[in-house]
Amino acid sequence: SHLLSAISASGQNTGTMPERRPFVRLPTDVCPVNYGLCLKPDLIDFTFDGKLEAQVIQATNQIVMNCADIDIITASFVPKGADGEEINATGFNYQNEDEKVTLSFPSSLQKGSGTLKIEFVGELNDKMKGFYRSKYTTAAGETRYAAVTQFEATDARRAFPCWDEPAIKATFDITLIVPKDRVALSNMDVVHQKPYPGDVNLMEVKFGTTPIMSTYLVAFVIGEYDFVESQSSDGIKVRVYTPVGKAEQGKFALEVACKTLPFYKDYFSVPYPLPKIDLIAIADFAAGAMENWGLVTYRETALLIDPKNSCSSSRQWVALVVGHELAHQWFGNLVTMEWWTHLWLNEGFASWIEYLCVDHCFPEYDIWTQFVSADYTRALDLDALDSSHPIEVNVGHPSEVDEIFDAISYSKGASVIRMLHNYIGDEDFRKGMNSYLLKFQHKNASTEDLWDCLEQASGKPIAAVMSSWTKQMGFPIIVVDQEQVSDDRILKLSQKKFCASGPHNGEDCPSWMVPISICTSEDPKCSKLRILLEKSETTVTLNGVGPDQWIKINPGTVGFYRIQYSSSMLESLLPGIRDLSLQPVDRLGLQNDLFSLSRAGMISTVEVLKLMEAFVNEPNYTVWSDLSCNLGVLSSLLSHTEFHDDILEFIRDLFAPIGLKLGWDSKPGEGHLDALLRGLVLGKLGKAGHKPTLEEARRRFKEHVEAKQVLPADLRSPVYLTVLKHGDGATLDTMLKLHKQADMQEEKNRIERVLGAISAPDLIQKVLNFALSEEVRPQDTVSVIGGVAGSSKQGRKAAWKFVRDNWEELYNRYQGGFLISRLIKLTVDGFAIDKMATEVKSFFESHPAPAAERTVQQCCENILLNAAWLKRDADDIHQYLLQRKAPPV
């Protein structure tokens, strides 16, 4: 599944929680072969009735299955064979905490296959998990509900009693009984439909038998939708389902899907195994999307594109999410992880290959450079914390499973796969992938199985190298020094664990097997030497490298580590930033490493500010994006001081030249990246109070509101942000009116994300109350509150208080799942006073959120790190910002 662009991570049991019974997987004496499932949802009373027949093979007098929020009415077992007599279950024992039910039979069921029949009822809940209801409004303004599913990780058991573990695969025959004017979809295509005997308004829709698959990938949707369809070049029928009247908005995703399916077929050398694939936009949806086999569900904003009203970043996001979910059709669905411990394989792999796929479809996006800023640096930041966790985590209970859908599984997972792909080379990587998919298709596999296949294909020690990256948390910092001996450059390289609080100096320092490549200024794109660093230090000689050449470690910023150069090496690299001879991704990586070293107290933040000033000629969007992000962190940190205005001035000075060069209007011949850069720069200048930008934004906003000149979609976020940041109650009212009028979810979200920029305390409160109102979809409340917390010191305090005051309601809404973690992270991560860490910790001790324990630990750690950073560097930063402006003597 695809989380959102700002996923947060979450925490292990710290003893504040009551101890759980040890988790046990289901017994294996009974296992399903086929589920015959018939469901009849009631879209008015929000209940559903179901019938289930499962073929089982066993010998036991009880059957244990998963089941949650379901009432079983009758259960019986019919042994196979002509004289098989139906045996009724005599007791149903629900273990609610374990989400299990035990069916007891009067005598032992004989070994051999037979049919288990169960009739049950359940609830169409409003929790965005299991079989749930999703609210929409018809063209006539009537509120209606669709019935939709979200089963990953452990919620199929909320729709029907089942063996809800990824390794217990079976085939499914699904029948839905639904109102005859609704669309009914499932994993397979419809084989026949007929009027339902009991009610003329209903019809019975029967779907084809699925391949052998895991329960978490089963899906059904009942609602009102339009669609666009096409056929991929390899003959698969592809449809994109949209809200009624919005079929046009499905065209972009349809194009991407039709290009992507043949790309994966070719890449894996394995054809897509189902007759059709549907992509569908669901109004209320917690994650970004979910890869159900043959019926992929999405948030509206991750699927729908309106040529006039969608911005460039939305198109890019849709392309990435479509690429991600379709990759799962092979990697995850055809071959499935054996248990949730190996979830990272699914998610890390799909989060890597979505970029490969988008790069194939849209080379003009320069998407691999964006990967470094979006995934790689984010994973490094999180993984430097003491409260991080290894990629592979042993999990049991469902709430622990929810926790691992985090930036380590996705972003670090993707980053180490990118490093592995680079280490092996594309050809052997594909060969290994192909043998893995063929060997395990329709089965389950573990991390080691993939390493074996890749090792055989490449002849390299893959398992040994990779287990150092997946089984232990963290990553190394590579310390580099050099000396020149006549025409040779001699490098001394050493590794130690990198910690956000400074270098790891303990005795038992972990080490990694690190693939290292080295390039020189002669050819900045090409590795002159590749080595595998297997011990704590080594010395390498580069022949024929004269004293005037610079040396760069990790060209392409592919290896998952940070680098500390000697000061002479760093000095010689800096001109490569000014004259752009270093490639963009390496300019970004160098700056990001130094920023991270300054936060860890290994260099002064002033050094980083000096380096940032060297980026004045920078043309690359992603490099600016990463700079902007780090300056945002710094600005947020310094909002706790008296000299916040000085850092804003620094930001204005740095961004003004590129802002001037780009101007407000797109020029002929510009592309995707120019549009993204313009939006970024104008938003940064506007937020920092750059006068000319603010005046122009106000002028254009007024014309937009009066419908004289509608703002192009790419300028809306920066303009909205700027006018709100420097606006009053009237500005906020206008913005809320635009929100109400917006027809597209994308536009509503765009407004929701910037509302928090308003600065008056009473208006901040108004925005927070709006977040919990009917106007905001439940999955989007989090980004409104997060926007308030992230925009100012006042906002942060108010948002934290709001979350505490409304904790019951918020927790009820998001209890399981990653939205609660995300809410906590967005709200408290920016504090920078030691006592706030204590306050956060004690609040969650008395208001436990099991799926967010690790997030709470990480936030507390970040608060303490911020506080230490401020104490250490605030005065030096202040001095530097003052003397920067002082007239030369």
XYZ file of C-alpha atoms in Angstrom, residues 256-823:
568
model
C 0.152 5.737 -16.781
C -1.336 2.312 -15.987
C -1.378 1.301 -19.651
C 2.319 2.191 -20.011
C 3.259 0.646 -16.682
C 1.793 -2.859 -17.043
C 3.878 -3.708 -20.146
C 6.941 -2.101 -18.499
C 6.685 -4.445 -15.492
C 5.865 -7.450 -17.649
C 9.044 -6.723 -19.532
C 11.138 -5.918 -16.454
C 10.146 -9.057 -14.551
C 9.693 -11.261 -17.664
C 6.461 -12.507 -16.050
C 3.035 -11.564 -17.499
C 0.341 -9.875 -15.373
C -1.676 -12.841 -14.113
C -5.314 -11.557 -14.040
C -7.726 -10.769 -16.908
C -8.313 -7.151 -15.837
C -7.205 -4.435 -13.505
C -9.376 -1.671 -12.051
C -8.071 1.465 -10.352
C -10.719 3.206 -8.271
C -10.916 6.488 -6.312
C -12.445 6.126 -2.841
C -13.663 9.256 -1.029
C -12.751 8.196 2.533
C -9.435 6.403 2.482
C -6.776 6.262 5.191
C -3.611 5.378 3.271
C -2.543 6.703 -0.135
C -3.625 3.564 -1.995
C -3.913 -0.216 -1.618
C -2.723 -2.843 -4.109
C -5.665 -5.310 -3.879
C -5.092 -7.811 -6.686
C -6.967 -6.627 -9.780
C -8.875 -3.887 -7.874
C -6.532 -1.186 -6.634
C -8.096 1.424 -4.348
C -6.819 5.030 -4.082
C -7.488 8.284 -2.293
C -9.062 10.654 -4.809
C -5.929 12.831 -4.710
C -3.695 9.870 -5.600
C -5.678 9.011 -8.751
C -7.690 11.919 -10.170
C -6.122 14.581 -12.375
C -7.996 17.495 -13.916
C -5.944 19.018 -16.752
C -6.982 22.566 -15.752
C -7.010 22.361 -11.971
C -4.307 19.856 -11.089
C -0.776 21.037 -10.356
C 2.430 19.396 -11.599
C 3.247 17.851 -8.238
C -0.161 16.110 -8.200
C 0.481 14.558 -11.614
C 3.843 13.334 -10.389
C 2.297 11.944 -7.198
C -0.388 10.067 -9.164
C 2.252 8.612 -11.501
C 4.356 7.402 -8.549
C 1.428 5.882 -6.642
C 0.094 4.097 -9.745
C 3.615 2.792 -10.396
C 3.918 1.621 -6.790
C 0.602 -0.231 -6.613
C 0.993 -1.906 -9.993
C 4.465 -3.186 -9.008
C 2.781 -4.950 -6.076
C 0.646 -6.947 -8.518
C 3.809 -9.009 -9.014
C 5.902 -8.240 -5.981
C 3.569 -8.809 -3.039
C 0.507 -10.274 -4.738
C 1.950 -13.015 -6.963
C 4.778 -13.625 -4.472
C 3.816 -12.632 -0.935
C 5.919 -12.166 2.185
C 5.717 -15.145 4.537
C 4.929 -12.924 7.537
C 4.731 -9.207 8.340
C 8.376 -9.240 9.483
C 9.186 -9.203 5.762
C 6.721 -6.417 4.924
C 9.673 -4.195 4.057
C 10.396 -6.399 1.047
C 6.974 -5.574 -0.403
C 7.034 -1.899 0.453
C 10.710 -1.102 0.069
C 10.773 -2.798 -3.316
C 7.610 -1.101 -4.592
C 8.840 2.261 -3.254
C 12.052 1.824 -5.269
C 10.602 0.500 -8.517
C 7.836 3.157 -8.667
C 10.690 5.582 -9.474
C 12.118 3.283 -12.153
C 8.673 3.109 -13.713
C 8.037 6.887 -13.587
C 11.501 7.498 -15.018
C 10.502 5.229 -17.922
C 7.152 7.001 -18.471
C 8.291 10.585 -17.738
C 12.042 11.037 -18.184
C 11.539 14.833 -17.944
C 10.685 14.515 -14.210
C 14.346 13.821 -13.240
C 12.689 11.567 -10.693
C 15.788 9.777 -9.372
C 17.211 13.056 -8.084
C 13.865 13.620 -6.372
C 14.117 10.152 -4.806
C 17.167 11.308 -2.870
C 15.298 14.236 -1.390
C 11.969 12.448 -0.837
C 13.060 9.030 0.442
C 16.794 8.688 0.960
C 17.484 11.733 3.157
C 14.258 11.218 5.088
C 15.252 7.662 5.917
C 18.754 8.768 6.970
C 17.299 11.354 9.353
C 14.964 8.889 11.015
C 17.479 6.058 11.116
C 20.063 8.180 12.972
C 17.778 8.218 16.034
C 18.366 5.866 18.962
C 14.662 5.011 18.733
C 14.837 3.851 15.113
C 14.457 0.134 14.348
C 15.925 -2.378 11.917
C 14.260 -2.837 8.523
C 13.287 -6.368 9.559
C 11.190 -6.307 12.737
C 9.694 -9.311 14.445
C 6.005 -8.545 14.805
C 3.028 -10.421 16.175
C -0.069 -8.656 17.411
C -1.991 -6.545 14.842
C -1.097 -3.254 16.574
C 2.587 -4.093 16.150
C 1.990 -4.789 12.474
C 0.423 -1.325 12.046
C 3.578 0.203 13.480
C 5.933 -1.043 10.796
C 4.200 0.784 7.946
C 6.722 3.567 8.434
C 9.550 5.425 6.722
C 12.017 2.664 7.607
C 10.025 -0.047 5.780
C 9.273 2.239 2.832
C 12.056 4.778 2.440
C 15.044 3.017 3.978
C 13.811 -0.184 2.330
C 13.747 1.563 -1.051
C 17.142 3.178 -0.429
C 18.954 -0.070 0.378
C 17.347 -1.745 -2.649
C 18.609 1.159 -4.797
C 22.080 0.617 -3.315
C 21.808 -3.136 -3.946
C 20.660 -2.620 -7.550
C 23.630 -0.333 -8.115
C 26.016 -2.866 -6.503
C 24.716 -5.817 -8.568
C 24.035 -4.037 -11.879
C 20.697 -3.960 -13.718
C 21.129 -7.086 -15.817
C 21.942 -9.492 -12.969
C 19.375 -7.780 -10.752
C 16.620 -8.495 -13.294
C 17.821 -12.056 -13.776
C 17.630 -12.643 -10.016
C 14.201 -10.973 -9.741
C 12.839 -13.151 -12.509
C 14.025 -16.382 -10.906
C 12.603 -15.220 -7.538
C 9.153 -14.521 -9.036
C 9.071 -17.802 -10.953
C 10.271 -19.873 -8.025
C 7.790 -18.427 -5.516
C 4.785 -17.452 -7.660
C 1.448 -18.092 -5.851
C 3.535 -18.840 -2.746
C 5.231 -16.955 0.088
C 8.833 -15.944 0.540
C 11.157 -14.337 3.054
C 13.948 -11.771 2.716
C 16.578 -14.559 2.558
C 14.828 -16.134 -0.442
C 15.320 -12.957 -2.455
C 18.984 -12.687 -1.424
C 19.558 -16.294 -2.548
C 18.133 -15.611 -6.010
C 20.126 -12.386 -6.408
C 23.299 -14.062 -5.135
C 22.948 -16.856 -7.683
C 22.356 -14.359 -10.482
C 25.263 -12.064 -9.586
C 27.856 -14.257 -7.873
C 28.231 -11.520 -5.214
C 27.857 -12.048 -1.421
C 24.393 -10.460 -1.354
C 23.093 -12.088 1.841
C 26.195 -11.118 3.820
C 26.197 -7.537 2.562
C 22.449 -6.965 2.874
C 21.869 -8.494 6.290
C 24.143 -5.816 7.753
C 21.634 -3.257 6.395
C 18.346 -5.004 7.236
C 18.982 -6.785 10.528
C 20.595 -3.943 12.455
C 19.288 -0.429 12.671
C 21.203 2.671 11.684
C 23.949 3.284 9.138
C 27.596 4.340 9.131
C 29.303 7.656 8.694
C 32.350 7.250 6.450
C 35.256 9.413 7.620
C 37.662 10.316 4.806
C 41.172 11.751 4.799
C 43.716 12.005 1.977
C 47.334 12.588 1.130
C 49.031 13.268 -2.186
C 52.064 11.107 -3.030
C 53.538 12.300 -6.372
C 50.833 11.381 -8.948
C 48.735 9.252 -6.638
C 46.031 10.145 -4.136
C 45.939 7.954 -1.026
C 42.626 7.840 0.819
C 42.053 6.623 4.347
C 38.439 5.522 4.895
C 36.881 4.437 8.185
C 33.312 3.721 9.322
C 31.411 4.150 12.565
C 27.711 4.298 13.406
C 26.207 7.712 12.774
C 23.962 8.999 15.570
C 21.807 12.110 15.500
C 23.337 13.074 18.843
C 26.930 12.845 17.568
C 29.371 10.063 16.634
C 28.935 6.657 18.295
C 31.880 6.181 20.629
C 30.772 3.095 22.514
C 32.823 -0.100 22.707
C 30.531 -2.391 20.744
C 30.245 -0.244 17.646
C 28.249 -2.016 14.923
C 29.741 -2.124 11.434
C 28.354 -2.574 7.931
C 29.455 -4.090 4.653
C 29.560 -0.891 2.663
C 29.743 -0.728 -1.145
C 31.751 2.451 -1.763
C 32.424 4.133 -5.081
C 34.801 7.019 -5.637
C 34.956 9.556 -8.474
C 37.197 12.500 -9.320
C 36.684 15.893 -10.952
C 37.958 14.367 -14.187
C 34.644 12.526 -14.555
C 32.174 13.429 -11.781
C 29.518 11.000 -13.094
C 31.683 7.922 -13.380
C 33.218 5.826 -10.594
C 36.980 5.602 -10.856
C 37.087 2.910 -8.170
C 34.599 0.666 -6.356
C 35.377 -1.180 -3.141
C 33.465 -3.099 -0.481
C 34.424 -1.779 2.955
C 34.135 -4.856 5.180
C 36.115 -3.765 8.230
C 36.325 -0.638 10.301
C 38.970 1.044 8.133
C 40.964 0.735 4.934
C 43.392 2.640 2.718
C 43.001 2.917 -1.055
C 45.259 4.393 -3.698
C 43.932 6.247 -6.726
C 46.605 6.295 -9.415
C 47.146 9.270 -11.659
C 45.083 11.749 -9.663
C 46.980 15.051 -9.560
C 46.868 17.566 -6.700
C 44.471 19.871 -8.584
C 41.687 17.248 -8.818
C 38.978 16.801 -6.242
C 37.726 13.465 -4.940
C 34.075 12.663 -4.263
C 32.890 9.612 -2.335
C 29.516 8.052 -3.210
C 28.868 9.652 -6.634
C 25.139 9.597 -7.405
C 24.462 9.531 -3.635
C 23.486 5.864 -3.833
C 25.207 4.331 -0.791
C 23.118 4.548 2.392
C 25.612 6.424 4.569
C 26.801 9.905 5.412
C 30.315 11.224 4.776
C 32.653 13.387 6.809
C 35.472 14.754 4.647
C 38.689 16.248 5.976
C 38.526 20.033 5.759
C 40.943 20.167 2.793
C 38.832 17.671 0.813
C 35.686 19.644 1.580
C 37.344 22.941 0.560
C 38.216 21.467 -2.821
C 34.631 20.223 -3.392
C 32.925 23.573 -2.747
C 33.802 25.136 -6.128
C 32.034 22.124 -7.700
C 28.823 23.489 -6.174
C 29.317 27.025 -7.496
C 30.363 26.001 -11.000
C 27.881 23.074 -11.085
C 30.569 20.564 -12.072
C 29.306 18.246 -9.312
C 26.129 16.527 -10.524
C 22.863 17.810 -8.977
C 22.276 14.768 -6.783
C 25.784 15.145 -5.320
C 25.395 18.875 -4.695
C 22.232 17.967 -2.794
C 23.896 15.099 -0.917
C 26.894 17.171 0.173
C 24.689 19.916 1.577
C 22.400 17.399 3.263
C 25.314 15.557 4.912
C 26.724 18.787 6.307
C 23.338 19.911 7.581
C 22.950 16.588 9.334
C 26.470 16.795 10.841
C 25.619 20.233 12.199
C 22.480 18.948 13.880
C 24.588 16.186 15.429
C 27.054 18.776 16.759
C 29.974 17.508 14.660
C 30.389 20.822 12.826
C 29.006 24.307 13.425
C 25.721 25.276 11.787
C 27.512 28.421 10.576
C 29.595 26.219 8.236
C 26.339 25.016 6.647
C 24.957 28.549 6.257
C 28.177 29.504 4.427
C 27.815 26.477 2.183
C 24.167 27.348 1.454
C 25.230 30.750 0.172
C 27.265 28.944 -2.502
C 23.997 27.680 -4.064
C 23.103 31.080 -5.475
C 23.504 29.877 -9.119
C 21.701 26.576 -8.512
C 19.301 25.706 -11.362
C 18.023 22.311 -10.160
C 14.564 22.005 -8.597
C 15.356 19.076 -6.307
C 18.518 20.678 -4.958
C 16.503 23.800 -4.086
C 13.782 21.633 -2.595
C 16.203 19.972 -0.202
C 17.832 23.303 0.705
C 14.407 24.753 1.319
C 13.482 21.832 3.531
C 16.609 22.194 5.671
C 16.167 25.953 5.938
C 12.606 25.255 7.058
C 13.955 23.049 9.851
C 16.385 25.778 10.848
C 13.749 28.489 10.691
C 11.459 26.381 12.862
C 14.299 25.828 15.347
C 15.137 29.531 15.482
C 11.486 30.503 15.974
C 12.291 29.715 19.613
C 14.797 32.632 19.705
C 14.681 36.432 19.575
C 16.355 36.578 16.154
C 13.924 34.586 14.002
C 13.671 37.611 11.662
C 17.357 37.304 10.795
C 17.012 33.770 9.440
C 13.962 34.896 7.432
C 16.135 37.603 5.929
C 18.800 34.999 5.102
C 16.111 32.942 3.324
C 14.882 35.986 1.386
C 18.446 36.830 0.290
C 19.162 33.275 -0.816
C 15.910 32.778 -2.754
C 15.411 36.270 -4.225
C 17.827 35.928 -7.219
C 16.302 32.654 -8.450
C 12.822 34.105 -7.810
C 13.644 37.095 -9.957
C 15.047 34.894 -12.700
C 11.967 32.632 -12.792
C 9.335 35.365 -12.461
C 5.661 34.585 -11.940
C 4.563 33.339 -15.337
C 5.678 30.228 -17.135
C 7.661 30.816 -20.295
C 7.452 28.892 -23.570
C 9.557 25.746 -23.569
C 9.470 25.313 -19.807
C 8.652 21.924 -18.368
C 7.521 20.035 -15.293
C 10.564 20.894 -13.147
C 10.392 24.629 -13.895
C 6.788 24.642 -12.700
C 7.753 22.846 -9.479
C 10.694 25.191 -8.886
C 8.629 28.345 -9.422
C 6.015 27.171 -6.903
C 8.693 26.274 -4.366
C 10.629 29.545 -4.644
C 7.631 31.883 -4.635
C 6.133 30.048 -1.650
C 9.429 30.287 0.237
C 9.822 34.005 -0.512
C 6.192 34.771 0.295
C 6.252 32.910 3.585
C 9.518 34.672 4.583
C 7.847 38.049 3.962
C 9.632 39.119 0.751
C 7.746 42.385 0.000
C 7.501 42.270 -3.823
C 6.386 38.605 -3.693
C 3.784 39.378 -1.045
C 2.350 42.310 -3.025
C 2.145 40.340 -6.257
C 0.588 37.353 -4.451
C -2.103 39.604 -2.951
C -2.851 41.151 -6.330
C -3.180 37.791 -8.045
C -5.198 36.321 -5.194
C -7.714 39.171 -5.442
C -8.121 38.590 -9.205
C -8.472 34.863 -8.593
C -11.202 35.338 -5.987
C -13.054 37.827 -8.185
C -12.759 35.299 -11.052
C -11.037 37.918 -13.215
C -7.942 35.826 -13.709
C -7.938 32.313 -12.291
C -4.591 31.272 -10.808
C -2.841 28.440 -12.645
C -2.859 25.334 -10.454
C 0.927 25.442 -9.946
C 0.749 28.904 -8.370
C -2.161 28.262 -6.030
C -0.277 26.743 -3.083
C 2.408 29.465 -2.936
C -0.156 32.272 -3.344
C -2.591 30.833 -0.794
C 0.261 30.293 1.664
C 1.629 33.819 1.231
C -1.661 35.675 1.617
C -2.645 33.612 4.653
C 0.712 33.967 6.384
C 0.358 37.757 6.173
C -3.450 37.825 6.250
C -6.319 38.563 8.636
C -9.758 37.189 9.470
C -11.155 38.296 6.116
C -8.396 36.392 4.265
C -9.185 33.264 6.256
C -12.922 33.596 5.537
C -12.241 33.957 1.810
C -10.051 30.868 1.947
C -12.717 28.834 3.737
C -15.215 29.947 1.123
C -12.892 28.743 -1.665
C -12.623 25.441 0.214
C -16.388 25.045 0.354
C -16.769 25.817 -3.363
C -13.947 23.506 -4.513
C -15.184 20.561 -6.512
C -11.873 18.679 -6.517
C -10.486 16.970 -3.453
C -7.034 18.112 -4.595
C -8.051 21.773 -4.259
C -9.673 21.146 -0.863
C -6.467 19.449 0.337
C -4.323 22.224 -1.104
C -6.247 24.754 0.997
C -6.355 22.504 4.086
C -2.571 22.159 4.093
C -1.900 25.927 4.152
C -4.669 27.145 6.496
C -2.303 26.783 9.451
C -0.141 29.640 8.128
C -2.544 32.231 9.573
C -0.900 33.961 12.525
C -3.481 35.538 14.879
C -4.175 33.269 17.900
C -7.984 33.465 17.590
C -7.766 32.549 13.884
C -5.389 29.659 14.628
C -8.063 28.332 16.973
C -10.677 28.738 14.249
C -8.553 26.650 11.862
C -8.100 23.911 14.471
C -11.853 23.721 15.086
C -12.397 23.589 11.311
C -10.069 20.533 11.164
C -12.585 18.450 13.128
C -15.651 19.804 11.321
C -17.798 18.003 8.760
C -16.117 20.076 6.045
C -12.879 18.095 6.296
C -12.684 14.401 5.406
C -11.466 12.342 8.375
C -8.214 11.320 6.652
C -7.373 14.998 6.014
C -7.914 16.363 9.536
C -4.342 15.344 10.324
C -2.811 17.601 7.680
C -4.821 20.638 8.849
C -3.623 20.208 12.452
C -0.106 19.453 11.201
C -0.157 22.612 9.085
C -0.945 24.695 12.162
C 1.825 23.037 14.193
C 4.378 23.464 11.436
C 3.851 27.091 10.631
C 4.772 29.019 13.779
C 5.727 28.821 17.430
C 2.196 29.922 18.438
C 0.702 27.357 16.081
C 2.788 24.552 17.551
C 1.613 25.321 21.097
C -2.012 25.670 20.040
C -1.996 22.450 17.978
C -0.493 20.419 20.824
C -3.085 21.784 23.234
C -5.844 21.040 20.707
C -4.673 17.442 20.282
C -4.642 16.957 24.075
C -8.064 18.575 24.520
C -9.615 16.476 21.738
C -7.619 13.302 22.293
C -10.616 11.007 22.842
C -12.222 11.950 19.558
C -8.980 11.868 17.563
C -7.876 8.542 19.020
C -11.269 7.010 18.355
C -11.094 8.112 14.788
C -7.620 6.788 13.990
C -6.897 4.263 16.745
C -5.134 1.686 14.637
C -3.160 2.590 11.620
C -0.550 5.148 10.835
C -2.702 8.293 10.870
C -2.434 8.527 14.660
C 1.376 8.306 14.426
C 1.397 10.927 11.756
C -0.770 13.257 13.813
